[in-house]
Amino acid sequence: MQQSDSVESVKGIGEKTAQMLAKLEIFTVGDLLHHYPRDYEVYELPVPIANLREGSVMAIEAGIATFAEVKRMKGLTVVSCNAQDMSGTIRLTWFNQVYLKNVLKRGTHYIFRGRIVRKGAALVMDQPKIYKKEEYRILLHVLQPIYPLTAGLTNRALQKAANQALCLLEAGEDYLPKRIVKQNKLISQKAALGEIHFPKSMETMLDARKRLVFDEFFRFAVCLRKQKESRLLEKNHFLIKETETCRQFLQSLPYQLTAGQEEALKDIRKDMTGEYTMNRLLQGDVGSGKTVLAEYALLLAATNGYQGCIMAPTEVLARQHYESMRAAFEPLGVRVELLVGSMGAAAKKAACARIAGHEADVVIGTHALIQEKVLYDKLALVITDEQHRFGVRQRESLAGKGEYVHVLVMSATPIPRTLAIVLYGDLDVSLIKELPAERLPIKNCVVGTSYRPTAFRFIAKQVQEGRQAYVICPMVEQSEEIEAENVTEYTRRLREELPEQVTVEALHGKQKAVLKNDLMEQFAQGKIQVLVSTTVVEVGVNVPNATVMMIEDAERFGLAQLHQLRGRVGRGAHQSYCIFVNGSQDEKARERLEIMNRSNDGFYIAGEDLKLRGPGDVFGVRQSGEMQFELADIYRDADMLTAANAAAEGLTQEEYLHVCSEIGIKSEKVFH
Ligand code: ADP
Ligand code: MG
């Protein structure tokens, strides 16, 4: 068996399961093995009913003492019965599982495991899982993996599949040279995979994680090495000079560039007109004004007779760039083309034809479309916006692609210099340190849900003054499993609570792209005043007139993500506000949110977040900001990143080639 074999070669996985696995991007046995648990569950010995505690998940061994009752309540079917042991009795309840009526026979004994909640005066076990005694014994004291799931796929099914795949895994050779394994005190890859899925203990899980984190970083570092080698001092074969149009563009800006923007501009100009091709990272916190520099670079290419493209991680952002660049460039005689997924096939084809025929000078679109399908006439510049959102895979995929064009990547996440050197070691860096001068710092508050009426009044007042607001909810619609605010309900409620003339609309990922774009456009034009949204607005969106960002269930988001969301306001001259609503009673959650309250500085926030998370807390809310690896976290595992990078750099040529072929780094050309 090889890791590249299809998942269907695993016992018990048929076509149907394979289809569901595909939704999780699991296609091969390797994908399955690297679909890591997001957490573990510990099964403990059953306790006497009298010892049950409210709020925790516990197991009891008990007999069913009453007939199962079926009731209908608010559209749900509730099955319930009493369970009894020597110490007492407790009510068990299930939703929408009518078939249990026939399972729960009076007098039979089971182990029930579920969350203990209070209903009125009594404690109830909510939705318990039912086990036979022998079944439960197997689970006892072993950490049981909990996987990220998709509809139709149960955790048990994934556990089974992982277990089967592990059985197929042959011991084989480790692809890592022995000395590297030894130096870094790593366990073998096979052992690590076994332990990450079914750890014997917390310690062995951490050892496994260490090995797999090392692997992720090492793979990444090898890709970078490849990239560096192929790019080293590529001759600039484009004839590019500063043009009158570029000067005009800069002069017509309605504001003065900040010192950081000026410096970056000089760097870009020097690169593109210089002797070697540009490979530059432009780093600047949200709102620091990176777009205008991308525009400058695109103009520089276009007015010298070349083409340039800019890739955005979301369609919403691509369209926004399109609208604003079209307005800025067309009067200057520079033609702009859009290429995104929601366009019809005919429109896409026409756009591609114009690009190939050089009837377009600047191309704006989403990553996949631009990178994979487009033939250019004279491409000289590729820009990626919000680079950190593209993830590690895409960055790896650029390795060895043999481009000879100028490359500018833009990223908002501030990372320590030591990490930047590794993560972006192949690039020169321009840093914008300051925000535009006239910006007022965003005012923050962390509040409980009881503050809502006040917040709504505040939003109404801001709207009356001509401003706009975002309200973010974690969910699209109501869910049985997760208790969190949802966009659909919230929109309804806000329409009732806010004065009638205020326009409130809902925006979320389940809507059609056309509708999403339309809503975003209307918000940008001020026709919608309050936008209730999921995190689809997280990256890049720029509506300077919006001054309020209210985030419901803020504790559910990573701090980096909260920082990005907050970055949607404070983009204009008006005072802006961010309201973090803590939907939990949890003290730790409050502490984390206080970090956001204290600072608007992304760099500081990332550091404080890390301090709060203890060493065992590897599955807490993830940093969703920079460079999402699978298990690895660049902040937490910074030492490992450095070690893996050193190991990759230190490979002999022979080892290097061997490793490249083992981890499947190929050379292919993407930009034509
Ligand atoms: P980001 O760096 O997050 O991509 P943008 O480029 O979208 O930020 O810029 C945010 C807002 O700031 C935009 O409305 C832009 O027009 C404005 N802006 C950019 N540079 C300046 C500046 N030097 N002075 C004032 N406003 C600026
Ligand atoms: Mg931006």
XYZ file of C-alpha atoms and ligand atoms in Angstrom:
700
model
C 0.000 0.000 0.000
C 1.149 3.506 -0.747
C -0.028 6.730 0.770
C -0.990 7.907 -2.686
C -3.464 5.035 -3.176
C -7.134 5.967 -3.333
C -9.071 5.857 -0.055
C -11.257 3.207 -1.575
C -8.405 0.739 -1.104
C -9.061 0.954 2.645
C -11.294 -1.792 3.973
C -14.821 -0.574 4.661
C -14.657 2.505 2.449
C -16.925 2.284 -0.561
C -17.877 4.783 -3.196
C -20.387 6.573 -1.002
C -18.028 7.108 1.897
C -15.328 8.130 -0.540
C -17.606 10.841 -1.881
C -18.168 12.212 1.581
C -14.480 12.048 2.357
C -13.830 14.030 -0.801
C -15.744 16.895 0.747
C -13.070 16.971 3.434
C -10.469 16.911 0.680
C -9.536 13.362 1.561
C -8.788 11.464 -1.630
C -5.869 9.196 -0.808
C -4.842 6.970 2.064
C -2.231 9.592 2.902
C -4.900 12.298 3.107
C -6.847 10.094 5.472
C -3.814 9.492 7.676
C -3.106 13.201 7.725
C -6.678 14.122 8.553
C -5.779 14.695 12.174
C -8.157 14.740 15.100
C -9.124 18.207 16.219
C -9.330 17.006 19.796
C -9.511 13.876 21.943
C -12.091 12.561 24.261
C -11.280 10.697 27.436
C -13.727 8.035 28.528
C -13.820 7.564 32.266
C -15.310 4.923 34.512
C -19.040 5.271 35.076
C -19.957 7.090 38.272
C -22.918 6.604 40.606
C -25.888 8.722 39.563
C -25.793 10.522 42.884
C -22.333 11.872 42.012
C -23.270 13.455 38.670
C -22.298 17.082 38.311
C -24.090 19.698 36.258
C -22.269 20.854 33.141
C -19.869 17.939 32.652
C -19.954 14.947 30.363
C -20.135 11.786 32.467
C -20.975 8.114 32.195
C -23.311 6.027 34.308
C -24.040 2.348 34.390
C -27.737 2.050 34.921
C -30.943 0.167 34.262
C -33.897 1.640 32.453
C -36.587 2.172 35.033
C -39.533 3.529 33.010
C -41.046 3.031 29.568
C -39.637 5.336 26.959
C -41.902 8.303 26.362
C -42.221 10.139 23.058
C -43.339 13.781 22.976
C -43.455 16.438 20.317
C -42.124 19.839 21.273
C -41.597 22.829 18.957
C -41.235 20.625 15.928
C -38.811 18.254 17.649
C -39.515 14.739 18.792
C -38.220 14.089 22.264
C -37.679 10.573 23.576
C -37.077 10.221 27.310
C -36.940 7.684 30.104
C -35.566 7.298 33.610
C -32.372 5.429 34.394
C -31.578 4.107 37.815
C -28.690 2.679 39.800
C -28.150 1.949 43.498
C -27.539 5.615 44.247
C -30.385 7.311 42.449
C -32.395 8.081 39.326
C -31.904 10.460 36.427
C -33.940 11.428 33.365
C -32.371 10.764 29.948
C -33.545 12.723 26.893
C -32.896 12.508 23.156
C -34.052 14.672 20.245
C -35.312 13.339 16.942
C -34.320 9.730 17.549
C -37.697 8.054 17.677
C -36.210 4.628 16.964
C -34.723 4.660 20.459
C -38.198 3.960 21.781
C -37.677 0.347 20.778
C -34.119 0.145 22.068
C -34.796 1.492 25.527
C -36.514 -1.510 27.081
C -37.431 -1.364 30.706
C -35.072 -3.417 32.833
C -32.141 -3.472 30.407
C -28.748 -2.204 31.518
C -26.445 0.029 29.533
C -23.722 2.533 29.946
C -24.997 6.004 29.149
C -22.620 8.850 28.546
C -23.700 12.436 28.011
C -23.766 15.976 29.266
C -25.512 16.658 32.542
C -27.769 19.687 32.346
C -30.298 21.274 34.642
C -33.954 21.294 33.603
C -35.988 23.090 36.236
C -35.145 21.593 39.590
C -33.752 18.298 38.314
C -30.612 17.167 36.523
C -31.037 15.525 33.127
C -28.602 13.650 30.921
C -28.846 15.232 27.508
C -28.554 13.139 24.328
C -26.490 10.367 25.930
C -24.672 7.852 23.779
C -25.589 4.270 24.606
C -22.973 1.534 24.985
C -22.943 -2.094 25.890
C -20.609 -2.842 28.768
C -18.052 -4.643 26.574
C -18.116 -1.828 24.039
C -17.400 0.743 26.679
C -14.574 -1.228 28.229
C -12.634 -0.927 24.965
C -12.956 2.845 24.986
C -11.926 3.274 28.598
C -8.764 5.207 29.371
C -7.744 5.592 25.754
C -7.848 9.019 24.190
C -10.494 8.803 21.504
C -9.994 11.028 18.479
C -12.570 13.622 17.513
C -12.320 14.525 13.839
C -13.456 17.474 11.809
C -16.551 16.107 10.067
C -18.866 16.787 7.195
C -22.577 16.057 6.843
C -23.319 12.339 6.655
C -19.999 11.237 8.054
C -19.844 10.187 11.690
C -16.899 10.348 14.011
C -17.102 6.606 14.503
C -16.837 6.038 10.754
C -13.732 8.184 10.572
C -12.196 6.427 13.566
C -12.709 3.109 11.843
C -11.306 4.357 8.555
C -8.231 5.804 10.241
C -7.691 2.600 12.127
C -7.906 0.532 8.930
C -5.568 2.846 7.076
C -3.059 2.582 9.910
C -3.158 -1.215 9.670
C -2.175 -0.943 6.014
C 0.738 1.341 6.729
C 3.999 -0.482 6.285
C 6.940 0.221 8.538
C 9.200 1.105 5.635
C 12.024 3.578 5.528
C 11.708 7.001 6.994
C 12.165 9.618 4.315
C 14.036 11.791 6.793
C 17.776 11.127 7.022
C 18.570 9.261 10.254
C 20.840 11.950 11.633
C 18.023 14.491 11.415
C 15.641 12.167 13.223
C 18.226 11.664 15.932
C 19.353 15.253 16.292
C 15.809 16.465 16.732
C 14.778 13.565 18.993
C 11.910 12.567 16.747
C 9.895 9.360 16.726
C 9.308 7.532 13.439
C 6.670 8.736 11.025
C 4.687 5.532 11.284
C 4.649 5.621 15.075
C 3.670 9.282 14.973
C 0.708 8.653 12.697
C -0.478 5.813 14.909
C -0.207 7.868 18.042
C -1.786 11.033 16.692
C -4.952 9.118 15.869
C -5.078 6.824 18.876
C -2.719 8.089 21.552
C -1.950 5.930 24.534
C -1.473 9.004 26.654
C -1.138 12.751 26.490
C 2.669 12.421 26.461
C 2.780 10.059 23.512
C 0.348 12.303 21.662
C 2.663 15.248 22.183
C 5.628 13.218 20.871
C 3.610 12.294 17.828
C 2.586 15.849 17.287
C 6.173 16.974 17.540
C 7.221 14.631 14.768
C 4.350 15.605 12.499
C 4.877 19.297 13.109
C 8.511 18.833 12.207
C 7.449 17.081 9.007
C 5.147 19.913 8.019
C 7.792 22.546 8.571
C 10.478 20.468 6.945
C 8.415 19.936 3.837
C 7.733 23.630 3.690
C 11.405 24.491 4.169
C 12.455 22.118 1.396
C 9.982 23.811 -0.947
C 11.419 27.174 -0.020
C 14.919 25.954 -0.656
C 13.855 24.872 -4.084
C 12.218 28.213 -4.671
C 15.262 30.142 -3.534
C 17.571 28.178 -5.743
C 15.443 28.622 -8.810
C 14.978 32.308 -8.266
C 18.420 33.322 -7.252
C 19.277 36.399 -9.231
C 16.998 36.013 -12.160
C 17.829 38.628 -14.759
C 15.112 41.169 -15.332
C 14.395 40.885 -19.011
C 11.524 43.356 -19.004
C 12.133 46.903 -20.126
C 10.383 48.941 -17.503
C 10.777 52.645 -16.784
C 8.878 55.100 -14.621
C 6.232 56.690 -16.852
C 4.393 59.981 -16.944
C 1.118 58.158 -16.277
C 2.532 56.656 -13.078
C 3.628 60.091 -11.908
C 0.188 61.444 -12.704
C -1.448 58.629 -10.765
C 0.629 59.353 -7.689
C 0.005 63.078 -7.913
C -3.730 62.635 -8.207
C -4.042 60.576 -5.014
C -6.371 62.334 -2.572
C -3.901 61.837 0.266
C -0.236 61.995 1.093
C 1.538 58.627 1.197
C 2.884 57.648 4.604
C 6.631 57.313 5.077
C 6.321 53.526 5.012
C 4.341 53.616 1.779
C 6.939 55.948 0.226
C 9.738 53.552 1.131
C 7.876 50.540 -0.216
C 7.068 52.435 -3.395
C 10.747 53.152 -3.934
C 11.598 49.487 -3.329
C 9.038 48.359 -5.887
C 10.153 50.909 -8.452
C 13.792 49.985 -7.948
C 13.039 46.266 -8.305
C 10.907 46.523 -11.405
C 13.198 48.913 -13.231
C 16.350 47.213 -11.954
C 18.654 44.462 -13.029
C 16.958 41.461 -11.395
C 13.318 40.409 -11.132
C 11.345 41.440 -8.090
C 10.551 38.916 -5.359
C 9.133 41.082 -2.666
C 6.917 40.751 0.383
C 4.969 43.852 1.289
C 3.959 43.589 4.899
C 1.698 46.072 6.627
C -1.053 45.788 9.223
C -4.696 45.984 8.154
C -5.538 49.441 6.886
C -1.937 50.511 6.334
C -2.675 51.141 2.635
C -1.088 48.337 0.662
C -3.533 48.417 -2.255
C -2.274 51.703 -3.642
C 1.207 50.193 -3.953
C -0.169 47.223 -5.850
C -1.912 49.701 -8.122
C 1.317 51.536 -8.714
C 3.162 48.345 -9.626
C 0.366 47.291 -11.998
C 0.420 50.689 -13.680
C 4.162 50.551 -14.017
C 3.901 47.245 -15.862
C 0.900 48.296 -17.960
C 2.247 51.640 -19.105
C 5.434 49.951 -20.276
C 3.461 47.674 -22.550
C 3.233 44.642 -20.269
C 0.457 42.879 -18.428
C 0.099 42.402 -14.700
C -2.298 40.448 -12.529
C -3.433 40.567 -8.941
C -4.888 37.558 -7.141
C -7.221 37.817 -4.164
C -8.293 35.011 -1.814
C -12.010 35.742 -2.143
C -14.289 36.778 -4.938
C -15.703 39.578 -2.847
C -12.261 41.083 -2.536
C -11.394 40.524 -6.198
C -14.531 42.376 -7.262
C -13.798 45.215 -4.922
C -10.329 45.617 -6.395
C -11.834 45.448 -9.839
C -14.314 48.230 -9.178
C -11.791 50.562 -7.646
C -9.005 49.867 -10.125
C -11.278 50.225 -13.094
C -12.325 53.626 -11.834
C -8.708 54.651 -11.310
C -7.115 53.118 -14.411
C -9.550 53.527 -17.266
C -9.248 57.312 -17.406
C -5.527 56.680 -17.810
C -6.127 54.410 -20.769
C -5.264 51.211 -18.899
C -7.678 48.338 -19.521
C -8.825 46.193 -16.601
C -10.236 42.663 -16.743
C -11.981 40.593 -14.069
C -11.855 36.824 -13.798
C -13.831 35.103 -11.027
C -15.684 31.845 -10.484
C -19.236 33.178 -10.629
C -18.848 34.527 -14.160
C -20.575 32.436 -16.817
C -18.503 30.195 -19.075
C -18.951 32.500 -22.055
C -17.901 35.569 -20.097
C -14.834 33.761 -18.801
C -13.892 32.670 -22.263
C -14.259 36.179 -23.614
C -12.145 37.556 -20.781
C -9.428 34.983 -21.438
C -9.451 35.854 -25.111
C -8.966 39.529 -24.317
C -6.100 38.675 -21.974
C -4.409 36.471 -24.552
C -4.940 39.123 -27.224
C -3.515 41.828 -24.945
C -6.724 43.804 -24.940
C -6.398 43.789 -21.159
C -3.466 45.273 -19.284
C -4.431 44.489 -15.717
C -6.121 41.250 -14.684
C -7.853 40.871 -11.336
C -9.251 37.635 -10.024
C -9.247 34.779 -7.606
C -6.163 32.675 -7.232
C -7.249 29.436 -8.861
C -8.609 31.078 -11.976
C -5.711 33.316 -12.674
C -3.042 30.823 -11.885
C -4.360 27.829 -13.717
C -6.255 28.832 -16.776
C -4.906 31.987 -18.256
C -2.543 32.564 -21.142
C -1.047 36.009 -21.253
C 0.476 37.918 -24.098
C 3.185 39.689 -22.101
C 2.911 39.005 -18.392
C 5.496 40.840 -16.306
C 4.007 41.078 -12.820
C 2.095 38.815 -10.445
C 0.720 40.170 -7.182
C -0.980 38.166 -4.448
C -3.089 40.109 -2.003
C -3.602 38.768 1.510
C -0.931 36.169 0.934
C -1.311 34.685 4.404
C -4.805 33.533 3.499
C -3.626 31.396 0.657
C -2.211 28.878 3.043
C 0.889 26.856 2.956
C -0.075 24.515 0.150
C -0.404 27.279 -2.399
C 2.811 28.836 -1.298
C 4.490 25.465 -1.615
C 2.946 24.990 -5.030
C 4.798 27.998 -6.335
C 8.042 26.138 -5.706
C 10.012 25.483 -8.834
C 7.388 26.840 -11.186
C 10.010 28.610 -13.203
C 8.427 32.008 -13.372
C 10.551 34.824 -14.469
C 8.045 37.533 -13.754
C 8.138 40.182 -11.044
C 6.425 38.910 -7.916
C 4.887 41.009 -5.162
C 3.115 39.355 -2.257
C 1.156 41.383 0.251
C 0.385 40.241 3.760
C -1.245 41.839 6.762
C -0.095 39.571 9.537
C 2.737 40.879 11.586
C 5.197 38.144 12.437
C 8.436 38.318 14.376
C 11.494 38.919 12.256
C 13.046 35.574 13.114
C 10.002 33.793 11.718
C 9.709 36.063 8.701
C 13.251 35.157 7.718
C 12.259 31.510 7.557
C 8.732 31.811 6.194
C 9.600 34.409 3.590
C 13.298 33.717 3.387
C 13.210 33.758 -0.387
C 11.767 37.241 -0.573
C 12.925 40.804 0.054
C 10.750 42.575 2.563
C 9.173 46.038 2.585
C 7.472 46.918 5.819
C 4.834 49.596 6.319
C 4.993 50.366 10.006
C 2.452 53.146 10.385
C -1.190 53.748 9.599
C -2.189 56.902 7.686
C -1.811 59.902 9.978
C -5.390 61.131 10.158
C -6.698 57.797 11.436
C -8.146 57.800 14.913
C -7.388 54.645 16.908
C -10.391 52.308 17.046
C -12.218 52.370 20.384
C -12.902 48.885 21.757
C -15.123 47.340 24.359
C -15.719 43.804 25.590
C -19.269 43.302 26.828
C -21.762 40.637 27.819
C -24.965 39.888 25.935
C -26.966 42.174 28.240
C -25.239 45.114 26.572
C -27.006 44.470 23.265
C -29.812 47.032 23.619
C -27.199 49.719 24.278
C -25.157 48.556 21.311
C -28.199 48.663 19.035
C -28.973 52.214 20.142
C -25.373 53.131 19.457
C -25.503 51.623 15.964
C -28.754 53.483 15.262
C -27.076 56.727 16.284
C -24.061 56.124 14.069
C -26.321 55.303 11.137
C -28.240 58.506 11.768
C -24.949 60.369 11.469
C -24.445 58.775 8.074
C -22.123 55.913 9.084
C -22.488 52.156 8.562
C -22.022 49.068 10.706
C -21.077 45.401 10.518
C -22.457 42.781 12.883
C -20.654 39.434 12.765
C -22.243 36.141 13.862
C -20.452 32.765 13.849
C -23.308 30.823 12.246
C -25.464 31.164 9.143
C -28.618 29.708 10.629
C -29.853 28.048 13.759
C -28.261 24.737 14.639
C -29.186 22.046 17.109
C -25.664 21.227 18.086
C -24.027 24.591 18.451
C -25.512 27.357 20.466
C -24.283 30.521 18.843
C -25.762 33.580 17.219
C -26.731 33.166 13.590
C -26.955 35.658 10.753
C -30.500 34.753 9.690
C -32.165 35.236 13.083
C -30.026 38.180 13.987
C -30.973 40.072 10.841
C -34.625 39.563 11.660
C -34.098 40.783 15.193
C -32.107 43.848 14.139
C -34.782 44.843 11.661
C -37.230 44.889 14.564
C -34.949 46.650 17.011
C -33.517 49.332 14.763
C -35.588 52.278 13.447
C -37.596 51.379 10.379
C -35.630 53.464 7.883
C -32.374 51.608 8.638
C -31.607 49.008 5.966
C -30.334 45.746 7.421
C -29.179 42.888 5.198
C -27.693 39.431 5.749
C -24.527 38.197 4.056
C -23.035 34.718 4.318
C -21.137 32.005 2.519
C -24.191 29.939 1.607
C -25.544 32.639 -0.681
C -24.893 32.594 -4.409
C -21.818 34.523 -5.461
C -23.935 36.931 -7.511
C -26.067 37.826 -4.517
C -23.047 38.180 -2.256
C -21.384 40.528 -4.709
C -24.532 42.544 -5.074
C -24.928 42.915 -1.312
C -21.306 43.867 -0.872
C -21.620 46.436 -3.642
C -24.725 47.953 -2.074
C -22.990 48.142 1.261
C -19.989 49.826 -0.317
C -22.312 52.377 -1.923
C -24.028 53.049 1.381
C -27.397 51.661 0.278
C -27.232 49.062 3.039
C -26.473 50.538 6.423
C -26.102 47.522 8.640
C -24.580 44.348 7.285
C -25.097 41.213 9.369
C -22.503 38.752 8.192
C -20.436 35.697 8.869
C -16.685 35.997 8.580
C -16.920 36.230 4.767
C -16.024 39.892 5.175
C -12.922 39.009 7.171
C -10.296 39.743 4.567
C -9.495 42.857 2.679
C -12.927 44.407 2.359
C -12.675 48.179 2.342
C -15.689 50.352 3.152
C -14.190 53.414 4.846
C -17.577 54.797 5.835
C -18.272 51.830 8.138
C -17.432 52.752 11.718
C -18.947 50.048 13.902
C -17.864 46.430 14.067
C -19.926 44.360 16.489
C -18.825 40.757 16.902
C -21.215 38.289 18.521
C -19.809 35.244 20.328
C -16.411 36.822 19.893
C -14.829 34.165 22.121
C -15.350 31.631 19.347
C -12.875 33.320 17.046
C -9.102 33.293 17.060
C -7.515 36.569 18.033
C -5.823 36.969 14.676
C -9.214 36.602 13.057
C -10.754 39.135 15.436
C -7.972 41.506 14.541
C -8.735 41.100 10.844
C -12.445 41.591 11.439
C -11.791 44.718 13.447
C -9.628 45.906 10.573
C -12.806 46.362 8.490
C -13.472 49.571 10.423
C -11.158 52.460 11.202
C -10.352 52.813 7.512
C -11.503 56.386 7.111
C -11.326 59.699 8.933
C -14.266 59.017 11.279
C -13.879 57.600 14.766
C -14.539 53.843 14.669
C -15.666 51.364 17.296
C -15.372 47.650 17.860
C -17.760 45.845 20.201
C -16.725 42.332 21.221
C -19.682 40.448 22.675
C -18.604 37.619 24.933
C -21.280 34.951 24.616
C -19.815 32.710 27.316
C -19.341 32.946 31.036
C -15.867 31.580 30.680
C -13.165 33.516 32.522
C -10.465 32.427 30.081
C -12.509 33.703 27.149
C -12.832 37.044 28.830
C -9.093 37.214 29.412
C -8.410 36.543 25.734
C -10.869 39.177 24.622
C -9.300 41.666 27.009
C -6.173 41.435 24.867
C -8.187 42.806 21.951
C -9.522 45.508 24.212
C -6.043 46.589 25.256
C -4.437 46.873 21.863
C -5.002 47.542 18.181
C -1.566 46.205 17.334
C -1.643 42.822 15.591
C 1.904 42.030 16.596
C 1.231 42.518 20.281
C -1.993 40.512 20.062
C -0.331 37.456 18.537
C 2.296 37.428 21.283
C -0.182 37.794 24.143
C -2.414 35.106 22.722
C 0.429 32.664 22.788
C 1.256 33.456 26.409
C -2.296 32.633 27.434
C -2.307 29.197 25.876
C -0.561 26.589 27.991
C 1.772 23.964 26.512
C -0.880 21.201 26.564
C -3.458 23.441 24.957
C -2.697 22.484 21.383
C -6.256 22.308 20.166
C -7.562 25.612 21.445
C -8.939 28.245 19.112
C -6.452 28.339 16.280
C -4.666 31.405 15.077
C -6.429 31.793 11.814
C -4.092 34.479 10.632
C -0.756 33.684 9.185
C 0.182 30.526 7.290
C -2.218 27.881 8.367
C -0.369 24.596 8.680
C -2.259 21.436 9.572
C -0.989 20.814 13.073
C 1.855 23.239 13.336
C 1.436 26.734 14.665
C 4.177 29.149 13.688
C 4.010 30.994 16.993
C 3.772 28.053 19.325
C 6.164 25.867 17.382
C 8.600 28.593 16.400
C 11.600 26.594 17.684
C 10.606 23.630 15.605
C 10.257 25.822 12.545
C 13.786 27.058 12.971
C 15.067 23.520 13.513
C 13.278 22.134 10.468
C 14.538 24.987 8.360
C 18.115 24.388 9.476
C 17.698 20.689 8.689
C 16.379 21.420 5.204
C 19.161 23.878 4.463
C 21.731 21.408 5.747
C 20.712 18.522 3.468
C 23.455 17.316 1.169
C 22.634 17.541 -2.526
C 21.996 13.800 -2.625
C 19.714 13.854 0.421
C 17.957 16.897 -0.950
C 17.087 15.211 -4.228
C 15.926 12.103 -2.392
C 13.697 14.110 -0.074
C 12.246 16.145 -2.959
C 11.167 13.015 -4.757
C 9.826 11.416 -1.548
C 7.616 14.344 -0.665
C 6.577 14.833 -4.254
C 7.906 18.256 -5.186
C 7.748 18.501 -8.930
C 8.733 21.265 -11.263
C 5.997 22.635 -13.426
C 5.378 25.905 -15.094
C 2.193 27.747 -14.290
C 2.471 31.222 -15.718
C 2.967 31.181 -19.433
P -4.790 47.397 3.448
O -3.357 47.669 3.739
O -5.511 46.817 4.615
O -4.996 46.629 2.175
P -6.043 49.513 1.930
O -5.014 49.583 0.900
O -7.338 48.864 1.583
O -5.476 48.846 3.244
O -6.309 50.991 2.443
C -7.276 51.302 3.410
C -7.886 52.672 3.166
O -6.902 53.691 3.408
C -8.330 52.878 1.752
O -9.576 53.519 1.775
C -7.253 53.771 1.143
O -7.782 54.570 0.124
C -6.819 54.587 2.316
N -5.411 55.048 2.270
C -4.348 54.394 1.773
N -3.207 55.115 1.944
C -3.572 56.242 2.592
C -2.854 57.391 3.074
N -1.546 57.518 2.918
N -3.559 58.358 3.696
C -4.904 58.240 3.857
N -5.638 57.211 3.434
C -4.985 56.199 2.809
Mg -5.917 44.948 1.518
